[in-house]
PDB file of C-alpha atoms in Angstrom:
ATOM      1  CA  UNK I   1     -91.526 -40.615  12.861  1.00 48.00           C
ATOM      2  CA  UNK I   2     -91.215 -41.838   9.192  1.00 48.00           C
ATOM      3  CA  UNK I   3     -91.360 -38.342   8.036  1.00 52.00           C
ATOM      4  CA  UNK I   4     -88.543 -37.400  10.207  1.00 41.00           C
ATOM      5  CA  UNK I   5     -86.704 -40.347   9.237  1.00 43.00           C
ATOM      6  CA  UNK I   6     -86.993 -39.449   5.467  1.00 43.00           C
ATOM      7  CA  UNK I   7     -86.144 -35.779   5.880  1.00 47.00           C
ATOM      8  CA  UNK I   8     -82.981 -36.902   7.970  1.00 49.00           C
ATOM      9  CA  UNK I   9     -82.044 -39.189   4.927  1.00 46.00           C
ATOM     10  CA  UNK I  10     -82.500 -36.453   2.329  1.00 47.00           C
ATOM     11  CA  UNK I  11     -80.396 -34.000   4.562  1.00 49.00           C
ATOM     12  CA  UNK I  12     -77.488 -36.864   4.828  1.00 52.00           C
ATOM     13  CA  UNK I  13     -77.782 -37.305   0.994  1.00 59.00           C
ATOM     14  CA  UNK I  14     -77.473 -33.604   0.577  1.00 66.00           C
ATOM     15  CA  UNK I  15     -74.422 -33.413   2.835  1.00 74.00           C
ATOM     16  CA  UNK I  16     -72.721 -36.256   1.141  1.00 78.00           C
ATOM     17  CA  UNK I  17     -73.528 -34.957  -2.170  1.00 77.00           C
ATOM     18  CA  UNK I  18     -71.844 -31.435  -1.424  1.00 81.00           C
ATOM     19  CA  UNK I  19     -68.841 -33.113   0.294  1.00 84.00           C
ATOM     20  CA  UNK I  20     -68.275 -35.244  -2.658  1.00 84.00           C
ATOM     21  CA  UNK I  21     -68.347 -32.343  -4.999  1.00 82.00           C
ATOM     22  CA  UNK I  22     -66.067 -30.410  -2.781  1.00 86.00           C
ATOM     23  CA  UNK I  23     -63.678 -33.185  -2.708  1.00 88.00           C
ATOM     24  CA  UNK I  24     -63.792 -33.607  -6.621  1.00 87.00           C
ATOM     25  CA  UNK I  25     -63.328 -29.820  -6.974  1.00 88.00           C
ATOM     26  CA  UNK I  26     -60.200 -29.873  -4.790  1.00 91.00           C
ATOM     27  CA  UNK I  27     -58.985 -32.857  -6.677  1.00 88.00           C
ATOM     28  CA  UNK I  28     -59.487 -30.966  -9.980  1.00 86.00           C
ATOM     29  CA  UNK I  29     -57.665 -27.861  -8.660  1.00 88.00           C
ATOM     30  CA  UNK I  30     -54.595 -30.055  -7.603  1.00 88.00           C
ATOM     31  CA  UNK I  31     -54.310 -31.656 -10.862  1.00 86.00           C
ATOM     32  CA  UNK I  32     -55.169 -28.317 -12.760  1.00 88.00           C
ATOM     33  CA  UNK I  33     -52.692 -26.068 -10.972  1.00 89.00           C
ATOM     34  CA  UNK I  34     -49.480 -27.403 -12.694  1.00 87.00           C
ATOM     35  CA  UNK I  35     -51.113 -27.090 -15.970  1.00 89.00           C
ATOM     36  CA  UNK I  36     -52.089 -23.589 -15.297  1.00 89.00           C
ATOM     37  CA  UNK I  37     -48.575 -22.828 -14.243  1.00 88.00           C
ATOM     38  CA  UNK I  38     -47.211 -24.386 -17.625  1.00 88.00           C
ATOM     39  CA  UNK I  39     -49.652 -22.311 -19.422  1.00 90.00           C
ATOM     40  CA  UNK I  40     -48.719 -19.132 -17.784  1.00 90.00           C
ATOM     41  CA  UNK I  41     -44.873 -19.860 -18.264  1.00 89.00           C
ATOM     42  CA  UNK I  42     -45.553 -20.269 -21.921  1.00 89.00           C
ATOM     43  CA  UNK I  43     -46.938 -16.482 -22.071  1.00 90.00           C
ATOM     44  CA  UNK I  44     -44.071 -14.684 -20.237  1.00 89.00           C
ATOM     45  CA  UNK I  45     -40.522 -13.917 -20.721  1.00 87.00           C
ATOM     46  CA  UNK I  46     -37.636 -16.061 -19.938  1.00 85.00           C
ATOM     47  CA  UNK I  47     -36.523 -13.608 -17.226  1.00 86.00           C
ATOM     48  CA  UNK I  48     -39.649 -13.712 -15.462  1.00 85.00           C
ATOM     49  CA  UNK I  49     -39.535 -17.485 -15.158  1.00 85.00           C
ATOM     50  CA  UNK I  50     -35.963 -17.635 -13.983  1.00 83.00           C
ATOM     51  CA  UNK I  51     -36.127 -14.932 -11.413  1.00 81.00           C
ATOM     52  CA  UNK I  52     -38.744 -15.542  -8.653  1.00 79.00           C
ATOM     53  CA  UNK I  53     -41.423 -15.298  -7.758  1.00 83.00           C
ATOM     54  CA  UNK I  54     -43.054 -16.768 -10.773  1.00 81.00           C
ATOM     55  CA  UNK I  55     -46.133 -14.958 -12.224  1.00 84.00           C
ATOM     56  CA  UNK I  56     -49.513 -16.643 -11.538  1.00 85.00           C
ATOM     57  CA  UNK I  57     -51.309 -14.932 -14.451  1.00 88.00           C
ATOM     58  CA  UNK I  58     -50.582 -15.055 -18.232  1.00 87.00           C
ATOM     59  CA  UNK I  59     -48.401 -12.458 -19.814  1.00 85.00           C
ATOM     60  CA  UNK I  60     -48.269 -10.664 -23.046  1.00 87.00           C
ATOM     61  CA  UNK I  61     -45.829 -12.942 -24.865  1.00 87.00           C
ATOM     62  CA  UNK I  62     -48.297 -15.637 -25.933  1.00 88.00           C
ATOM     63  CA  UNK I  63     -48.087 -15.061 -29.679  1.00 89.00           C
ATOM     64  CA  UNK I  64     -44.465 -14.565 -29.606  1.00 88.00           C
ATOM     65  CA  UNK I  65     -43.416 -17.834 -27.681  1.00 87.00           C
ATOM     66  CA  UNK I  66     -46.112 -20.054 -29.528  1.00 88.00           C
ATOM     67  CA  UNK I  67     -45.093 -18.667 -32.926  1.00 87.00           C
ATOM     68  CA  UNK I  68     -41.281 -19.335 -32.040  1.00 85.00           C
ATOM     69  CA  UNK I  69     -42.124 -22.838 -30.923  1.00 84.00           C
ATOM     70  CA  UNK I  70     -44.083 -23.756 -33.991  1.00 84.00           C
ATOM     71  CA  UNK I  71     -41.831 -22.115 -36.301  1.00 81.00           C
ATOM     72  CA  UNK I  72     -38.316 -22.219 -35.022  1.00 73.00           C
ATOM     73  CA  UNK I  73     -38.304 -24.841 -32.599  1.00 65.00           C
ATOM     74  CA  UNK I  74     -35.774 -24.415 -29.778  1.00 58.00           C
ATOM     75  CA  UNK I  75     -33.386 -22.365 -31.937  1.00 49.00           C
ATOM     76  CA  UNK I  76     -30.300 -24.476 -31.697  1.00 50.00           C
ATOM     77  CA  UNK I  77     -30.843 -27.750 -30.024  1.00 51.00           C
ATOM     78  CA  UNK I  78     -32.499 -29.243 -33.249  1.00 51.00           C
ATOM     79  CA  UNK I  79     -33.497 -27.847 -36.496  1.00 59.00           C
ATOM     80  CA  UNK I  80     -37.107 -29.478 -36.297  1.00 75.00           C
ATOM     81  CA  UNK I  81     -40.035 -27.014 -35.485  1.00 83.00           C
ATOM     82  CA  UNK I  82     -42.706 -27.860 -33.252  1.00 87.00           C
ATOM     83  CA  UNK I  83     -45.073 -28.050 -36.104  1.00 87.00           C
ATOM     84  CA  UNK I  84     -42.973 -30.601 -37.952  1.00 89.00           C
ATOM     85  CA  UNK I  85     -42.509 -32.546 -34.608  1.00 90.00           C
ATOM     86  CA  UNK I  86     -46.403 -32.627 -33.913  1.00 91.00           C
ATOM     87  CA  UNK I  87     -47.130 -33.732 -37.475  1.00 93.00           C
ATOM     88  CA  UNK I  88     -44.425 -36.741 -36.858  1.00 93.00           C
ATOM     89  CA  UNK I  89     -45.885 -37.693 -33.578  1.00 93.00           C
ATOM     90  CA  UNK I  90     -49.579 -37.535 -35.119  1.00 94.00           C
ATOM     91  CA  UNK I  91     -48.440 -39.947 -37.945  1.00 94.00           C
ATOM     92  CA  UNK I  92     -46.891 -42.235 -35.388  1.00 94.00           C
ATOM     93  CA  UNK I  93     -49.817 -42.301 -32.938  1.00 94.00           C
ATOM     94  CA  UNK I  94     -52.246 -42.802 -35.551  1.00 94.00           C
ATOM     95  CA  UNK I  95     -50.345 -45.670 -37.300  1.00 94.00           C
ATOM     96  CA  UNK I  96     -49.751 -47.359 -34.001  1.00 93.00           C
ATOM     97  CA  UNK I  97     -53.228 -47.276 -32.952  1.00 93.00           C
ATOM     98  CA  UNK I  98     -54.621 -48.179 -36.373  1.00 93.00           C
ATOM     99  CA  UNK I  99     -52.021 -51.113 -36.829  1.00 92.00           C
ATOM    100  CA  UNK I 100     -52.599 -52.584 -33.386  1.00 91.00           C
ATOM    101  CA  UNK I 101     -56.502 -52.579 -33.798  1.00 92.00           C
ATOM    102  CA  UNK I 102     -56.412 -54.149 -37.222  1.00 92.00           C
ATOM    103  CA  UNK I 103     -53.813 -56.914 -36.226  1.00 90.00           C
ATOM    104  CA  UNK I 104     -55.516 -57.655 -32.771  1.00 90.00           C
ATOM    105  CA  UNK I 105     -58.987 -57.734 -34.302  1.00 91.00           C
ATOM    106  CA  UNK I 106     -58.121 -59.977 -37.154  1.00 90.00           C
ATOM    107  CA  UNK I 107     -56.053 -62.261 -34.687  1.00 88.00           C
ATOM    108  CA  UNK I 108     -58.815 -62.413 -32.147  1.00 88.00           C
ATOM    109  CA  UNK I 109     -61.220 -63.210 -35.135  1.00 89.00           C
ATOM    110  CA  UNK I 110     -58.939 -66.019 -36.331  1.00 88.00           C
ATOM    111  CA  UNK I 111     -58.562 -67.533 -33.054  1.00 87.00           C
ATOM    112  CA  UNK I 112     -62.085 -67.713 -31.966  1.00 86.00           C
ATOM    113  CA  UNK I 113     -64.069 -68.472 -35.107  1.00 86.00           C
ATOM    114  CA  UNK I 114     -61.593 -70.683 -37.031  1.00 84.00           C
ATOM    115  CA  UNK I 115     -60.758 -74.144 -36.015  1.00 82.00           C
ATOM    116  CA  UNK I 116     -57.192 -75.177 -36.662  1.00 79.00           C
ATOM    117  CA  UNK I 117     -54.601 -77.202 -34.963  1.00 81.00           C
ATOM    118  CA  UNK I 118     -52.976 -75.522 -31.970  1.00 79.00           C
ATOM    119  CA  UNK I 119     -54.965 -72.348 -32.039  1.00 79.00           C
ATOM    120  CA  UNK I 120     -54.883 -72.021 -28.311  1.00 79.00           C
ATOM    121  CA  UNK I 121     -51.199 -72.585 -28.276  1.00 83.00           C
ATOM    122  CA  UNK I 122     -50.786 -69.754 -30.735  1.00 82.00           C
ATOM    123  CA  UNK I 123     -53.254 -67.404 -28.567  1.00 82.00           C
ATOM    124  CA  UNK I 124     -51.155 -68.107 -25.464  1.00 83.00           C
ATOM    125  CA  UNK I 125     -47.934 -67.638 -27.451  1.00 83.00           C
ATOM    126  CA  UNK I 126     -49.123 -64.159 -28.454  1.00 82.00           C
ATOM    127  CA  UNK I 127     -50.361 -63.630 -24.669  1.00 80.00           C
ATOM    128  CA  UNK I 128     -46.890 -64.278 -23.323  1.00 81.00           C
ATOM    129  CA  UNK I 129     -45.552 -61.414 -25.490  1.00 79.00           C
ATOM    130  CA  UNK I 130     -46.716 -59.143 -22.704  1.00 77.00           C
ATOM    131  CA  UNK I 131     -43.638 -60.384 -20.658  1.00 78.00           C
ATOM    132  CA  UNK I 132     -41.518 -59.085 -23.592  1.00 78.00           C
ATOM    133  CA  UNK I 133     -42.236 -55.346 -23.906  1.00 77.00           C
ATOM    134  CA  UNK I 134     -40.237 -53.272 -26.522  1.00 78.00           C
ATOM    135  CA  UNK I 135     -37.859 -52.223 -23.853  1.00 78.00           C
ATOM    136  CA  UNK I 136     -36.657 -55.692 -23.203  1.00 81.00           C
ATOM    137  CA  UNK I 137     -36.213 -56.639 -26.865  1.00 82.00           C
ATOM    138  CA  UNK I 138     -35.046 -53.275 -28.056  1.00 86.00           C
ATOM    139  CA  UNK I 139     -31.618 -54.389 -29.201  1.00 87.00           C
ATOM    140  CA  UNK I 140     -32.799 -57.237 -31.517  1.00 88.00           C
ATOM    141  CA  UNK I 141     -35.693 -55.021 -32.811  1.00 87.00           C
ATOM    142  CA  UNK I 142     -33.373 -52.386 -33.580  1.00 89.00           C
ATOM    143  CA  UNK I 143     -31.092 -54.620 -35.532  1.00 90.00           C
ATOM    144  CA  UNK I 144     -33.925 -55.979 -37.560  1.00 89.00           C
ATOM    145  CA  UNK I 145     -35.428 -52.542 -38.287  1.00 89.00           C
ATOM    146  CA  UNK I 146     -31.864 -51.242 -39.279  1.00 90.00           C
ATOM    147  CA  UNK I 147     -31.157 -54.237 -41.519  1.00 90.00           C
ATOM    148  CA  UNK I 148     -34.454 -53.487 -43.458  1.00 89.00           C
ATOM    149  CA  UNK I 149     -33.251 -49.915 -43.832  1.00 88.00           C
ATOM    150  CA  UNK I 150     -36.169 -48.328 -41.888  1.00 89.00           C
ATOM    151  CA  UNK I 151     -34.169 -45.998 -39.788  1.00 89.00           C
ATOM    152  CA  UNK I 152     -35.438 -42.368 -39.836  1.00 90.00           C
ATOM    153  CA  UNK I 153     -38.735 -43.547 -41.395  1.00 91.00           C
ATOM    154  CA  UNK I 154     -42.458 -43.656 -40.276  1.00 92.00           C
ATOM    155  CA  UNK I 155     -42.590 -47.390 -40.921  1.00 91.00           C
ATOM    156  CA  UNK I 156     -39.586 -47.858 -38.766  1.00 90.00           C
ATOM    157  CA  UNK I 157     -41.347 -45.835 -35.860  1.00 91.00           C
ATOM    158  CA  UNK I 158     -44.573 -47.678 -36.407  1.00 92.00           C
ATOM    159  CA  UNK I 159     -44.235 -51.525 -37.389  1.00 90.00           C
ATOM    160  CA  UNK I 160     -42.243 -52.658 -34.318  1.00 87.00           C
ATOM    161  CA  UNK I 161     -44.894 -51.256 -32.069  1.00 87.00           C
ATOM    162  CA  UNK I 162     -48.239 -52.351 -33.704  1.00 87.00           C
ATOM    163  CA  UNK I 163     -48.457 -55.820 -32.208  1.00 80.00           C
ATOM    164  CA  UNK I 164     -50.548 -56.026 -29.024  1.00 77.00           C
ATOM    165  CA  UNK I 165     -51.198 -58.943 -26.930  1.00 82.00           C
ATOM    166  CA  UNK I 166     -53.653 -56.998 -24.752  1.00 83.00           C
ATOM    167  CA  UNK I 167     -55.852 -55.832 -27.485  1.00 86.00           C
ATOM    168  CA  UNK I 168     -55.818 -59.341 -29.014  1.00 87.00           C
ATOM    169  CA  UNK I 169     -56.912 -60.685 -25.580  1.00 86.00           C
ATOM    170  CA  UNK I 170     -59.662 -57.983 -25.176  1.00 86.00           C
ATOM    171  CA  UNK I 171     -61.214 -58.658 -28.512  1.00 88.00           C
ATOM    172  CA  UNK I 172     -61.116 -62.393 -27.898  1.00 87.00           C
ATOM    173  CA  UNK I 173     -62.882 -62.118 -24.737  1.00 86.00           C
ATOM    174  CA  UNK I 174     -65.599 -59.960 -26.382  1.00 87.00           C
ATOM    175  CA  UNK I 175     -65.929 -62.403 -29.467  1.00 88.00           C
ATOM    176  CA  UNK I 176     -66.503 -65.221 -27.006  1.00 87.00           C
ATOM    177  CA  UNK I 177     -69.495 -63.270 -25.600  1.00 86.00           C
ATOM    178  CA  UNK I 178     -71.140 -62.938 -28.983  1.00 85.00           C
ATOM    179  CA  UNK I 179     -74.286 -65.558 -28.938  1.00 85.00           C
ATOM    180  CA  UNK I 180     -73.784 -68.524 -31.067  1.00 83.00           C
ATOM    181  CA  UNK I 181     -77.240 -67.799 -32.459  1.00 86.00           C
ATOM    182  CA  UNK I 182     -75.825 -64.748 -34.559  1.00 86.00           C
ATOM    183  CA  UNK I 183     -73.004 -66.858 -35.851  1.00 84.00           C
ATOM    184  CA  UNK I 184     -75.565 -69.591 -36.908  1.00 86.00           C
ATOM    185  CA  UNK I 185     -77.919 -67.135 -38.497  1.00 86.00           C
ATOM    186  CA  UNK I 186     -75.048 -65.630 -40.474  1.00 84.00           C
ATOM    187  CA  UNK I 187     -74.029 -69.153 -41.567  1.00 85.00           C
ATOM    188  CA  UNK I 188     -77.666 -70.080 -42.674  1.00 85.00           C
ATOM    189  CA  UNK I 189     -77.896 -66.781 -44.672  1.00 83.00           C
ATOM    190  CA  UNK I 190     -74.936 -67.703 -46.481  1.00 83.00           C
ATOM    191  CA  UNK I 191     -72.491 -65.179 -45.068  1.00 80.00           C
ATOM    192  CA  UNK I 192     -68.907 -65.895 -45.637  1.00 86.00           C
ATOM    193  CA  UNK I 193     -66.225 -65.576 -42.990  1.00 82.00           C
ATOM    194  CA  UNK I 194     -65.276 -62.036 -44.181  1.00 86.00           C
ATOM    195  CA  UNK I 195     -68.741 -60.902 -44.652  1.00 87.00           C
ATOM    196  CA  UNK I 196     -69.692 -61.854 -41.039  1.00 87.00           C
ATOM    197  CA  UNK I 197     -66.422 -60.165 -39.988  1.00 87.00           C
ATOM    198  CA  UNK I 198     -67.302 -56.901 -41.902  1.00 87.00           C
ATOM    199  CA  UNK I 199     -71.073 -56.769 -41.626  1.00 87.00           C
ATOM    200  CA  UNK I 200     -71.580 -58.145 -38.149  1.00 86.00           C
ATOM    201  CA  UNK I 201     -68.373 -57.997 -35.957  1.00 89.00           C
ATOM    202  CA  UNK I 202     -67.132 -54.768 -36.823  1.00 87.00           C
ATOM    203  CA  UNK I 203     -70.422 -52.964 -36.099  1.00 88.00           C
ATOM    204  CA  UNK I 204     -70.911 -54.510 -32.620  1.00 87.00           C
ATOM    205  CA  UNK I 205     -67.415 -53.917 -31.591  1.00 86.00           C
ATOM    206  CA  UNK I 206     -67.322 -50.158 -32.429  1.00 87.00           C
ATOM    207  CA  UNK I 207     -67.235 -49.148 -28.818  1.00 86.00           C
ATOM    208  CA  UNK I 208     -64.484 -51.592 -28.136  1.00 87.00           C
ATOM    209  CA  UNK I 209     -62.456 -50.224 -31.086  1.00 89.00           C
ATOM    210  CA  UNK I 210     -63.044 -46.728 -29.989  1.00 88.00           C
ATOM    211  CA  UNK I 211     -61.977 -47.371 -26.492  1.00 86.00           C
ATOM    212  CA  UNK I 212     -58.793 -49.329 -27.741  1.00 89.00           C
ATOM    213  CA  UNK I 213     -58.033 -46.448 -30.213  1.00 90.00           C
ATOM    214  CA  UNK I 214     -58.085 -43.941 -27.572  1.00 90.00           C
ATOM    215  CA  UNK I 215     -55.646 -46.015 -25.346  1.00 89.00           C
ATOM    216  CA  UNK I 216     -53.312 -46.879 -28.249  1.00 91.00           C
ATOM    217  CA  UNK I 217     -53.361 -43.420 -29.644  1.00 93.00           C
ATOM    218  CA  UNK I 218     -52.257 -41.941 -26.164  1.00 92.00           C
ATOM    219  CA  UNK I 219     -49.600 -44.770 -26.046  1.00 91.00           C
ATOM    220  CA  UNK I 220     -48.225 -43.981 -29.506  1.00 91.00           C
ATOM    221  CA  UNK I 221     -48.193 -40.214 -28.836  1.00 93.00           C
ATOM    222  CA  UNK I 222     -46.172 -40.537 -25.559  1.00 91.00           C
ATOM    223  CA  UNK I 223     -43.492 -42.866 -26.990  1.00 89.00           C
ATOM    224  CA  UNK I 224     -39.812 -41.686 -26.219  1.00 89.00           C
ATOM    225  CA  UNK I 225     -37.279 -44.479 -25.990  1.00 87.00           C
ATOM    226  CA  UNK I 226     -38.155 -46.018 -29.358  1.00 89.00           C
ATOM    227  CA  UNK I 227     -38.241 -42.920 -31.493  1.00 90.00           C
ATOM    228  CA  UNK I 228     -34.962 -41.871 -29.622  1.00 88.00           C
ATOM    229  CA  UNK I 229     -33.147 -44.931 -31.015  1.00 88.00           C
ATOM    230  CA  UNK I 230     -34.789 -44.971 -34.371  1.00 88.00           C
ATOM    231  CA  UNK I 231     -34.260 -41.203 -35.382  1.00 87.00           C
ATOM    232  CA  UNK I 232     -30.963 -39.468 -36.022  1.00 85.00           C
ATOM    233  CA  UNK I 233     -32.591 -36.966 -38.507  1.00 86.00           C
ATOM    234  CA  UNK I 234     -33.812 -33.963 -36.413  1.00 84.00           C
ATOM    235  CA  UNK I 235     -36.718 -33.646 -39.069  1.00 85.00           C
ATOM    236  CA  UNK I 236     -38.201 -37.004 -37.921  1.00 88.00           C
ATOM    237  CA  UNK I 237     -38.115 -36.228 -34.069  1.00 89.00           C
ATOM    238  CA  UNK I 238     -41.314 -36.668 -32.177  1.00 91.00           C
ATOM    239  CA  UNK I 239     -42.656 -33.865 -29.991  1.00 90.00           C
ATOM    240  CA  UNK I 240     -41.806 -35.995 -26.770  1.00 89.00           C
ATOM    241  CA  UNK I 241     -38.284 -36.052 -28.033  1.00 87.00           C
ATOM    242  CA  UNK I 242     -38.353 -32.356 -28.939  1.00 85.00           C
ATOM    243  CA  UNK I 243     -39.399 -31.039 -25.555  1.00 86.00           C
ATOM    244  CA  UNK I 244     -36.601 -33.034 -23.859  1.00 83.00           C
ATOM    245  CA  UNK I 245     -34.047 -31.747 -26.327  1.00 82.00           C
ATOM    246  CA  UNK I 246     -35.110 -28.298 -25.786  1.00 81.00           C
ATOM    247  CA  UNK I 247     -33.920 -28.343 -22.172  1.00 78.00           C
ATOM    248  CA  UNK I 248     -30.362 -27.073 -22.501  1.00 66.00           C
ATOM    249  CA  UNK I 249     -27.234 -28.463 -20.675  1.00 57.00           C
ATOM    250  CA  UNK I 250     -25.253 -26.809 -18.164  1.00 53.00           C
ATOM    251  CA  UNK I 251     -23.795 -24.121 -20.298  1.00 54.00           C
ATOM    252  CA  UNK I 252     -26.943 -23.527 -22.393  1.00 63.00           C
ATOM    253  CA  UNK I 253     -29.595 -21.188 -21.552  1.00 72.00           C
ATOM    254  CA  UNK I 254     -32.896 -22.849 -21.743  1.00 78.00           C
ATOM    255  CA  UNK I 255     -35.789 -21.073 -23.393  1.00 83.00           C
ATOM    256  CA  UNK I 256     -38.337 -21.994 -20.860  1.00 85.00           C
ATOM    257  CA  UNK I 257     -41.197 -20.059 -22.207  1.00 87.00           C
ATOM    258  CA  UNK I 258     -40.735 -21.920 -25.752  1.00 87.00           C
ATOM    259  CA  UNK I 259     -40.519 -25.315 -23.839  1.00 87.00           C
ATOM    260  CA  UNK I 260     -43.656 -24.613 -22.010  1.00 89.00           C
ATOM    261  CA  UNK I 261     -45.394 -23.534 -25.306  1.00 89.00           C
ATOM    262  CA  UNK I 262     -44.219 -26.737 -26.805  1.00 89.00           C
ATOM    263  CA  UNK I 263     -45.336 -28.844 -23.945  1.00 89.00           C
ATOM    264  CA  UNK I 264     -48.824 -27.191 -23.975  1.00 90.00           C
ATOM    265  CA  UNK I 265     -49.140 -27.935 -27.753  1.00 90.00           C
ATOM    266  CA  UNK I 266     -47.969 -31.608 -27.040  1.00 90.00           C
ATOM    267  CA  UNK I 267     -50.791 -32.116 -24.727  1.00 91.00           C
ATOM    268  CA  UNK I 268     -53.613 -30.828 -27.020  1.00 91.00           C
ATOM    269  CA  UNK I 269     -54.048 -33.696 -29.338  1.00 91.00           C
ATOM    270  CA  UNK I 270     -54.429 -36.412 -26.785  1.00 91.00           C
ATOM    271  CA  UNK I 271     -56.794 -34.350 -24.798  1.00 90.00           C
ATOM    272  CA  UNK I 272     -58.739 -33.686 -28.018  1.00 91.00           C
ATOM    273  CA  UNK I 273     -58.927 -37.333 -28.952  1.00 89.00           C
ATOM    274  CA  UNK I 274     -60.026 -38.341 -25.479  1.00 87.00           C
ATOM    275  CA  UNK I 275     -62.716 -35.554 -24.989  1.00 87.00           C
ATOM    276  CA  UNK I 276     -64.116 -36.117 -28.561  1.00 87.00           C
ATOM    277  CA  UNK I 277     -64.377 -40.010 -28.207  1.00 83.00           C
ATOM    278  CA  UNK I 278     -65.330 -39.873 -24.443  1.00 79.00           C
ATOM    279  CA  UNK I 279     -68.729 -41.412 -24.690  1.00 79.00           C
ATOM    280  CA  UNK I 280     -67.544 -44.191 -27.045  1.00 74.00           C
ATOM    281  CA  UNK I 281     -64.479 -44.738 -24.801  1.00 69.00           C
ATOM    282  CA  UNK I 282     -66.597 -45.082 -21.380  1.00 73.00           C
ATOM    283  CA  UNK I 283     -69.022 -47.241 -23.172  1.00 71.00           C
ATOM    284  CA  UNK I 284     -66.417 -49.535 -24.534  1.00 64.00           C
ATOM    285  CA  UNK I 285     -64.843 -49.891 -21.114  1.00 62.00           C
ATOM    286  CA  UNK I 286     -67.993 -50.547 -19.168  1.00 63.00           C
ATOM    287  CA  UNK I 287     -69.790 -52.665 -21.940  1.00 60.00           C
ATOM    288  CA  UNK I 288     -73.033 -50.710 -21.221  1.00 43.00           C
ATOM    289  CA  UNK I 289     -74.136 -51.558 -24.780  1.00 45.00           C
ATOM    290  CA  UNK I 290     -73.516 -55.365 -24.989  1.00 46.00           C
TER     291      UNK I 290
END
């Protein structure tokens, strides 16, 4: 009887296993199909896209469309090429991710490990900024940035977005889980605060830093509203702005293969960052190595 029960459990587990993987496979196909259509659209002619039925297999215009996007851009809507816009977006995304991590890490370090008046008040003051995203304070922020002459500059695109209450809160919560014995041992060994910060806190926080870097890089890469207000020079456009500007108006003919080629290239850097840092990203979110 026990043997029959065990065999039944194995069969049930096997059925659940396959059903789970079938469900996951269907989900992947549903998510992947629009990306596949976007890729196919970037390899055919404009006439093949406009006149149905739309092809489901890649065409022979891959190098033509991607080369046109990289070098010429959208041939009329803006003078910036996709290569230039990708470079701008990469600089902005790296700057925002790095700036957010540096400011949040040092802020959390000061709040947790230094005793000064009203430190909890300052922390909650930082935390309350979650209710004031850049979209809410966009006009005064724009006035300040314009007053400093940072329009059409990388600094103007990066600096107003590098403060992060979320990252500060996450680092603070992690620092509070660091055993007091480690802090006391460092103090007994004569480690100064910045030595403790560099030699101990940064190494044990690498997975948190990696996870936040991925999140903040994607956040910076997908920015649209702030770069739209900050840039009037086409050479400073980001790729998200560029893709939107490639779509023509009512009287313009939209070069859809070039738009799709630019869209595919816009997706590659975030995908590469997420895939290359996947292990650290997951460990940083699950705290498996704490």
